[in-house]
PDB file of C-alpha atoms in Angstrom:
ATOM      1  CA  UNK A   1     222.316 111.843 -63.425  1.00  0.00           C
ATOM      2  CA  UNK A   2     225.170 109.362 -64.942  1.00  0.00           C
ATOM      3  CA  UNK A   3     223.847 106.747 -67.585  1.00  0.00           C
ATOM      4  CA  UNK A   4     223.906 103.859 -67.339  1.00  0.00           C
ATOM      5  CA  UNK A   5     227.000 101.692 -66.927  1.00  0.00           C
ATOM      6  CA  UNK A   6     227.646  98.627 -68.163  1.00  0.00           C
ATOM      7  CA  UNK A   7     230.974  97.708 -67.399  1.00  0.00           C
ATOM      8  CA  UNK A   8     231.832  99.292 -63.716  1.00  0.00           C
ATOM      9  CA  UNK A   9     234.416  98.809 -60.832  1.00  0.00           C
ATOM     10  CA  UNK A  10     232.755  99.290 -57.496  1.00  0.00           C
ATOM     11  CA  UNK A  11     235.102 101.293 -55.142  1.00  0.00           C
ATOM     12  CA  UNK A  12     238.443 102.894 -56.188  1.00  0.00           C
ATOM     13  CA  UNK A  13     240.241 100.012 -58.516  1.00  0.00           C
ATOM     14  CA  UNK A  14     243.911  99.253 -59.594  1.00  0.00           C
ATOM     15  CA  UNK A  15     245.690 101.364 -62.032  1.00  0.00           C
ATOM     16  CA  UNK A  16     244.667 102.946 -65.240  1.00  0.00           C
ATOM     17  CA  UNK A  17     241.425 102.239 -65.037  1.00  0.00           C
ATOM     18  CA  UNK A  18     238.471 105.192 -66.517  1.00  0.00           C
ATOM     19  CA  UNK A  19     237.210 106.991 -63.945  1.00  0.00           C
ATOM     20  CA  UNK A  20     234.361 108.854 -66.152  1.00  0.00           C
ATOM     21  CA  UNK A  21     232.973 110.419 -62.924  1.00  0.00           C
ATOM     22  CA  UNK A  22     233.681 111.378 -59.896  1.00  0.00           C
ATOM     23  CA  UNK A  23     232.335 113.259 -56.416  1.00  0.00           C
ATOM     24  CA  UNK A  24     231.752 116.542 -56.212  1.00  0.00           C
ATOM     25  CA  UNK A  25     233.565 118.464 -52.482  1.00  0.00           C
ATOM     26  CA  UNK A  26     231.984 120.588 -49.797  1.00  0.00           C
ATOM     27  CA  UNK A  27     234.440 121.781 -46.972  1.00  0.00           C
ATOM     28  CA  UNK A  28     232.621 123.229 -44.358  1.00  0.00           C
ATOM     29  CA  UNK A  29     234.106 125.233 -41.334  1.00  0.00           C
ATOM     30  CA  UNK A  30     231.808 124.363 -38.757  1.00  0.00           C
ATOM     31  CA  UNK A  31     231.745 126.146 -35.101  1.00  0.00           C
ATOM     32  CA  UNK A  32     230.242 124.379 -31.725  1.00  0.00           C
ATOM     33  CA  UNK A  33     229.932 127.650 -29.557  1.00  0.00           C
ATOM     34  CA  UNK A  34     229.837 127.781 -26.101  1.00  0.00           C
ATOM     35  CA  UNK A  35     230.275 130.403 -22.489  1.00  0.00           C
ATOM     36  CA  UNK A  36     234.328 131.292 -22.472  1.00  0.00           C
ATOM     37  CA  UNK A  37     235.395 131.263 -18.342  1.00  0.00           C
ATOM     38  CA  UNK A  38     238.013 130.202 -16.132  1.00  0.00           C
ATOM     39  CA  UNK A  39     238.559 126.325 -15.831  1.00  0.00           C
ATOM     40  CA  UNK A  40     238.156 127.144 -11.449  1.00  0.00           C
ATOM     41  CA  UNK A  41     234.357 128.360 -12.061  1.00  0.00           C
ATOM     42  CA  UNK A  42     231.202 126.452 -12.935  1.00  0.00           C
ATOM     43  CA  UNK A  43     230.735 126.453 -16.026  1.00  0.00           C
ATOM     44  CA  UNK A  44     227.614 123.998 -18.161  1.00  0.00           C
ATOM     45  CA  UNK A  45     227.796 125.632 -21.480  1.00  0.00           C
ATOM     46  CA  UNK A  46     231.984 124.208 -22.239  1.00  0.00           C
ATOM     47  CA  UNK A  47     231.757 123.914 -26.097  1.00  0.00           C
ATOM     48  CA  UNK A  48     234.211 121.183 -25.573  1.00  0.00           C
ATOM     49  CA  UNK A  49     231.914 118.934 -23.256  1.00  0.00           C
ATOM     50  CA  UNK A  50     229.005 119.087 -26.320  1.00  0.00           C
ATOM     51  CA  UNK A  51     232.074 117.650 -28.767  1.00  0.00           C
ATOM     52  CA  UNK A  52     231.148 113.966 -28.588  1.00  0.00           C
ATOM     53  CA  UNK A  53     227.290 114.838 -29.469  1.00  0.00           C
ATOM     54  CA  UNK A  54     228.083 117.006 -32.586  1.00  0.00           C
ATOM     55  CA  UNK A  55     230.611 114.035 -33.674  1.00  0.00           C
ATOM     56  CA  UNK A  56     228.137 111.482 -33.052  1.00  0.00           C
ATOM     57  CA  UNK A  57     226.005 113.375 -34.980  1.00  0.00           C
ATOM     58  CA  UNK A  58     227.638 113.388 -38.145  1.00  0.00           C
ATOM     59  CA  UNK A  59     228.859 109.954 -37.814  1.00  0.00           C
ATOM     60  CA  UNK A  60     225.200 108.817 -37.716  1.00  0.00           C
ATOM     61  CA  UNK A  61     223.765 111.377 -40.203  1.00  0.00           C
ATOM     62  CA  UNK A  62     222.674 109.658 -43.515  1.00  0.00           C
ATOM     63  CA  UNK A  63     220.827 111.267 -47.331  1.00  0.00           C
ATOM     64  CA  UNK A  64     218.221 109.206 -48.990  1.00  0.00           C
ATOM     65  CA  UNK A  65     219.630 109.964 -52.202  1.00  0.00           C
ATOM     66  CA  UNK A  66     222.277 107.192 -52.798  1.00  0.00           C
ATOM     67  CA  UNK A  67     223.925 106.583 -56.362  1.00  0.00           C
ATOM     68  CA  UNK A  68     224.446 103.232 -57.883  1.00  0.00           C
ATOM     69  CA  UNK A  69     227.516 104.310 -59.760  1.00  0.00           C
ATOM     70  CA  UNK A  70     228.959 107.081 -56.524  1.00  0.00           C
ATOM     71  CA  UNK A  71     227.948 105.637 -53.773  1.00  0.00           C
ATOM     72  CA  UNK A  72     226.399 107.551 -51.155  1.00  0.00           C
ATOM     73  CA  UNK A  73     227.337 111.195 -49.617  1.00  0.00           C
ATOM     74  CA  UNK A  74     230.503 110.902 -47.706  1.00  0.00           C
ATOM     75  CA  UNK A  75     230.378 113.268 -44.790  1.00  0.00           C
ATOM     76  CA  UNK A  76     233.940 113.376 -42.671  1.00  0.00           C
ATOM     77  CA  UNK A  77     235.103 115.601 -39.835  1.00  0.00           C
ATOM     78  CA  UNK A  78     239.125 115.908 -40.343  1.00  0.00           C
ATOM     79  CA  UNK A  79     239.907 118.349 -38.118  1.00  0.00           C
ATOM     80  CA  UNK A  80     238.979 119.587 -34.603  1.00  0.00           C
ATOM     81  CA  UNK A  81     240.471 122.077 -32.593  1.00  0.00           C
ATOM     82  CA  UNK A  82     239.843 124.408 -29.260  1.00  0.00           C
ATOM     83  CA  UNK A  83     241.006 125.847 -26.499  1.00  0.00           C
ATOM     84  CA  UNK A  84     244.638 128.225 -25.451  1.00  0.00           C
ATOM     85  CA  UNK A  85     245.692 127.855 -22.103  1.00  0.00           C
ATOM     86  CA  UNK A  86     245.089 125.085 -19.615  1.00  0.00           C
ATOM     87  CA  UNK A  87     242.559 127.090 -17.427  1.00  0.00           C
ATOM     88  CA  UNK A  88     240.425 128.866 -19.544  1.00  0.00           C
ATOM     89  CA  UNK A  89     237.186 127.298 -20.829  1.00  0.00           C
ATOM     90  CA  UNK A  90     236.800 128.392 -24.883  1.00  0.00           C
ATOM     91  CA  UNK A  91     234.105 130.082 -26.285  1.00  0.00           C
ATOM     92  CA  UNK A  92     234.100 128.031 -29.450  1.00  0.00           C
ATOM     93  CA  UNK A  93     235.054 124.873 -30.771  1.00  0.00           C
ATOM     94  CA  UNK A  94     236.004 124.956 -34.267  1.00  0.00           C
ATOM     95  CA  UNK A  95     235.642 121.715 -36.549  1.00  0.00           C
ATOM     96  CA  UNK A  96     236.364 121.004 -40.403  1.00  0.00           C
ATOM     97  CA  UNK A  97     233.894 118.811 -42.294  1.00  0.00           C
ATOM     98  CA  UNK A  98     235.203 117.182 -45.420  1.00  0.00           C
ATOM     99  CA  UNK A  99     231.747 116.566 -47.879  1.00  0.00           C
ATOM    100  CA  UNK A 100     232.480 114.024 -50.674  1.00  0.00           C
ATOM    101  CA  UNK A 101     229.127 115.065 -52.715  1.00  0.00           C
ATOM    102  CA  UNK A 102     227.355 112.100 -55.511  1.00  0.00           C
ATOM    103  CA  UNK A 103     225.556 113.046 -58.239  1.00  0.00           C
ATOM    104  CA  UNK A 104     222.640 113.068 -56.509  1.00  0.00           C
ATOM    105  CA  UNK A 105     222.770 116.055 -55.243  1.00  0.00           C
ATOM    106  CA  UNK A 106     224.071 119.669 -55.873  1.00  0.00           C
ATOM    107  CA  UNK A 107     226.435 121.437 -53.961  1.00  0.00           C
ATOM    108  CA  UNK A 108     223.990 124.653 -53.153  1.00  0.00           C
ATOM    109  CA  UNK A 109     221.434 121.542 -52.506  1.00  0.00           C
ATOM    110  CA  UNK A 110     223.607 119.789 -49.942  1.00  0.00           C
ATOM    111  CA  UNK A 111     224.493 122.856 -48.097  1.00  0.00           C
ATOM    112  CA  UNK A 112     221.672 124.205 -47.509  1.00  0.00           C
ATOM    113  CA  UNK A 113     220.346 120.711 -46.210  1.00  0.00           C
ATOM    114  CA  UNK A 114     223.513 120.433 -43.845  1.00  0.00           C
ATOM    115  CA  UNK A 115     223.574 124.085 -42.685  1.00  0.00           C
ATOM    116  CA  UNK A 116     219.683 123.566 -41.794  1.00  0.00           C
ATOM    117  CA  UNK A 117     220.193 120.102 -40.150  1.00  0.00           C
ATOM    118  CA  UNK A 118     223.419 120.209 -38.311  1.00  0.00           C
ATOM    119  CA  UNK A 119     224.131 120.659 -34.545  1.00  0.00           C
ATOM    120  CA  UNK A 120     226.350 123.568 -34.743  1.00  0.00           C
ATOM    121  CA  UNK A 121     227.011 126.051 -36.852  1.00  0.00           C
ATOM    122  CA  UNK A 122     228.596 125.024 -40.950  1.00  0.00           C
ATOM    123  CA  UNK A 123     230.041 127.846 -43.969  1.00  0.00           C
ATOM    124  CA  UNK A 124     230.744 126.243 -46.741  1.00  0.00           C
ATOM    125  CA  UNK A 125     233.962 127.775 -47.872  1.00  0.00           C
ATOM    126  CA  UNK A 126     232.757 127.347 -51.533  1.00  0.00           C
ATOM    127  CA  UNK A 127     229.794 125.755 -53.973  1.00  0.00           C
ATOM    128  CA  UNK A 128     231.619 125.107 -57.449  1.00  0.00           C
ATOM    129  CA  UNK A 129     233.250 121.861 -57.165  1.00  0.00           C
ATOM    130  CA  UNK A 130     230.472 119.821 -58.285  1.00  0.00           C
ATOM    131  CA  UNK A 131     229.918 116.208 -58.985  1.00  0.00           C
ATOM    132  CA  UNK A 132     231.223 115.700 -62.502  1.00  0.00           C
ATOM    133  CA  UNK A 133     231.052 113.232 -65.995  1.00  0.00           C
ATOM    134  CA  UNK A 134     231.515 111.950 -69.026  1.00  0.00           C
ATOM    135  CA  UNK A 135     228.842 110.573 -71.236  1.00  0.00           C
ATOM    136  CA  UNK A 136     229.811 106.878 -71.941  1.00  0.00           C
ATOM    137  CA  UNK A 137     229.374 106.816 -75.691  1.00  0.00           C
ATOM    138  CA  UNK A 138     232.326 109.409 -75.580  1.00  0.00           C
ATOM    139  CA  UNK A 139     234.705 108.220 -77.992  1.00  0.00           C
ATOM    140  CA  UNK A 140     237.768 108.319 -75.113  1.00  0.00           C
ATOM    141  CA  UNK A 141     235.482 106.315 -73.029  1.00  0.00           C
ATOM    142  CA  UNK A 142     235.108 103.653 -75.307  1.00  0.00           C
ATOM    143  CA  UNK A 143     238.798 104.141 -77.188  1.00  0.00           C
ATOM    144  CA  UNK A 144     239.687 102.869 -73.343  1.00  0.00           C
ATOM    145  CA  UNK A 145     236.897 100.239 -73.299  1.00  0.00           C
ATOM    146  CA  UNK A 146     237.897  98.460 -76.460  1.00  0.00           C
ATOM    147  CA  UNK A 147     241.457  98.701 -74.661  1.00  0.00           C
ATOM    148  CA  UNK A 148     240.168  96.519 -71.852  1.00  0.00           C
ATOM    149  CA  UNK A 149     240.016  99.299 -69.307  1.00  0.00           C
ATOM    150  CA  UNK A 150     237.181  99.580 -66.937  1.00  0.00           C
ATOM    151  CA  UNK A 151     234.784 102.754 -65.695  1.00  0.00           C
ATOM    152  CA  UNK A 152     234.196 103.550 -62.376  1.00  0.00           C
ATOM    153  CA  UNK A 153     232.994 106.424 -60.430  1.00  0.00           C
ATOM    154  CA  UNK A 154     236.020 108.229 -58.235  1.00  0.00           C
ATOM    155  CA  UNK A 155     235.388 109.249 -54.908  1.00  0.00           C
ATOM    156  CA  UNK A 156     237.786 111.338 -55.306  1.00  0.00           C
ATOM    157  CA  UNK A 157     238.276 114.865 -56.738  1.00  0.00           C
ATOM    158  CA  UNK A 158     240.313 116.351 -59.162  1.00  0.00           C
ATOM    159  CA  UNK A 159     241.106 119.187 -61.692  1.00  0.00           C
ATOM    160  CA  UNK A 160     238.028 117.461 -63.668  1.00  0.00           C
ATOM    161  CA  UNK A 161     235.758 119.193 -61.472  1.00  0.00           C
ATOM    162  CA  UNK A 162     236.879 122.843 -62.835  1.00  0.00           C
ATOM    163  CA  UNK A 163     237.166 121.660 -66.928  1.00  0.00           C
ATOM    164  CA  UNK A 164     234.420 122.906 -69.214  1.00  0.00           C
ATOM    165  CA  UNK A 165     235.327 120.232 -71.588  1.00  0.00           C
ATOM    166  CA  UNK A 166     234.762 116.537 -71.417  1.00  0.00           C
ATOM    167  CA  UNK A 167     236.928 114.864 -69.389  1.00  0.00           C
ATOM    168  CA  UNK A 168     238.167 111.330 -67.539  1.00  0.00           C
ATOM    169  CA  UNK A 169     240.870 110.354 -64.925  1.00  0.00           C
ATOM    170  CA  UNK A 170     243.172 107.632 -65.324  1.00  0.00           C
ATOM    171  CA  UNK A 171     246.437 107.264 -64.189  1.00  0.00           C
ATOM    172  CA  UNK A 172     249.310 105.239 -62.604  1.00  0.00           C
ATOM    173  CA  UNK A 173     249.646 103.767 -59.055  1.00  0.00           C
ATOM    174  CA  UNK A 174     246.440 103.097 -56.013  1.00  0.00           C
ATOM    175  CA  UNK A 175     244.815 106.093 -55.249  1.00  0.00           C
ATOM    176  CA  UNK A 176     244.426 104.851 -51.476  1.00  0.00           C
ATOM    177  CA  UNK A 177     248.228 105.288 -51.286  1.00  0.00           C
ATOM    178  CA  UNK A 178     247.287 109.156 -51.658  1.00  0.00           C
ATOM    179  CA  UNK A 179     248.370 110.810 -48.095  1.00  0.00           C
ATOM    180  CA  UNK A 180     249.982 108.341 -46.366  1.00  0.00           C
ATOM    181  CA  UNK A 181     253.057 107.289 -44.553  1.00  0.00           C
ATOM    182  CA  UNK A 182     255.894 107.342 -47.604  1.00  0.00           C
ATOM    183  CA  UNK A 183     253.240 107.625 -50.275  1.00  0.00           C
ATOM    184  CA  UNK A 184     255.177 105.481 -53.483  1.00  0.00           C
ATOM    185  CA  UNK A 185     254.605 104.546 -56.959  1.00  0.00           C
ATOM    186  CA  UNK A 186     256.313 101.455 -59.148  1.00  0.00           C
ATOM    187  CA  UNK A 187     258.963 102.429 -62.299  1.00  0.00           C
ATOM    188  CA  UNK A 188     256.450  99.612 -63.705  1.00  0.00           C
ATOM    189  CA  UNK A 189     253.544 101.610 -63.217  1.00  0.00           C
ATOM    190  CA  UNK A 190     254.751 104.617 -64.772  1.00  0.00           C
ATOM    191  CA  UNK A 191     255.714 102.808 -67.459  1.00  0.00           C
ATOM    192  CA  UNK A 192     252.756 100.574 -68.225  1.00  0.00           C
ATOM    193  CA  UNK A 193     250.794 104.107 -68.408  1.00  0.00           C
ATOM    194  CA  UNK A 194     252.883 105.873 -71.206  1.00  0.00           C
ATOM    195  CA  UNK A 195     252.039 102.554 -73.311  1.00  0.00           C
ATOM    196  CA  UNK A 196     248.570 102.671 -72.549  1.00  0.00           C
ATOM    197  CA  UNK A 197     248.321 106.629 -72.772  1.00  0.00           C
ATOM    198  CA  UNK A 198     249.951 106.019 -76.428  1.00  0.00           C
ATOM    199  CA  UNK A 199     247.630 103.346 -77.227  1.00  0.00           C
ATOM    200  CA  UNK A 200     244.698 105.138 -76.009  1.00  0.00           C
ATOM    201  CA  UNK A 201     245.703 108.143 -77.890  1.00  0.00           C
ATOM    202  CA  UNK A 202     246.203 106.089 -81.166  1.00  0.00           C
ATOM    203  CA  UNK A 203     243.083 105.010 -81.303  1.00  0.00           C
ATOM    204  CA  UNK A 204     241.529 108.579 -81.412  1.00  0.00           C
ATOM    205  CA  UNK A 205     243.743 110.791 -83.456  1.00  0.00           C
TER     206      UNK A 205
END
């Protein structure tokens, strides 16, 4: 569990700001299986028809353990697809589930709990990218403090998750630019970090 924070952003803030933890990933291929037939023939086991009930279900779905400092589990379907040809019914509907894990839980934890619980079928394509942190009385963590920077926890993941050293994120530009339509960053942004990466820097070596 994180310690506690005394000076926190809640949600994903502006630039250059600590993020001394962040949530852990599950991806899960998941599989809604059904009868395969010919689209002229009765047919009440279509894996396609039970879609809406498996989405509903994980839009609904909720953990009782919540962080103060992550949030709670993020659990997002990102991909569904099915079906070949226009008149055969598929045997299978296959779905990806994007897992955004808090340090409430561990990744083994969680998918076992989702794998038991879920309305179809969910492999976790792998366990190691856990929730990580850095202790607060780190001296980067408070070299940036003393700078006037602020902690947060990340939703988001990064290489952090695979260091065996202590680590934090920081870096230029919004993070909820990430992915979408001509994804930019400001000159001024770039720039602003190098001085505060030299500052921050200075203040430990």
């Amino acid at each position: 569990h994180l310690p506690k924070i005394d000076v926190a952003i809640v949600g994903e803030p502006t630039e250059m700001q600590l993020a001394v933890a962040e949530k852990g990933l599950l991806v899960f291929d998941a599989v809604i299986k059904g009868t395969p037939g010919h689209a002229a023939h009765p047919n009440n086991d279509n894996p396609i028809m039970k879609l809406p009930k498996v989405l509903e279900w994980f839009e609904n779905f909720s953990l009782n353990k919540k962080s103060d400092f992550l949030g709670d589990v993020k659990i997002t379907v990102t991909q569904v697809y099915a079906g070949s040809e226009h008149n055969v019914i598929p045997a299978t509907v296959n779905l990806v589930i994007d897992v955004r894990v808090n340090d409430q839980y561990s990744n083994s934890e969680l998918a076992n709990l989702l794998i038991e619980a879920a309305p179809c079928k969910m492999t976790p394509r792998s366990l190691h990218l856990n929730s990580s942190s850095i202790p607060m009385e780190h001296e980067l963590v408070q070299a940036g403090i003393d700078l006037g920077r602020k902690t947060y926890g990340s939703p988001t993941l990064s290489d952090q998750a695979a260091l065996d050293c202590p680590s934090l994120k920081m870096g230029p530009g919004l993070s909820t630019r990430s992915y979408s339509a001509n994804e930019y960053i400001y000159v001024g942004e770039i720039e602003e970090a190098i001085k505060i990466y030299i500052e921050l820097l200075g203040k430990i070596l």
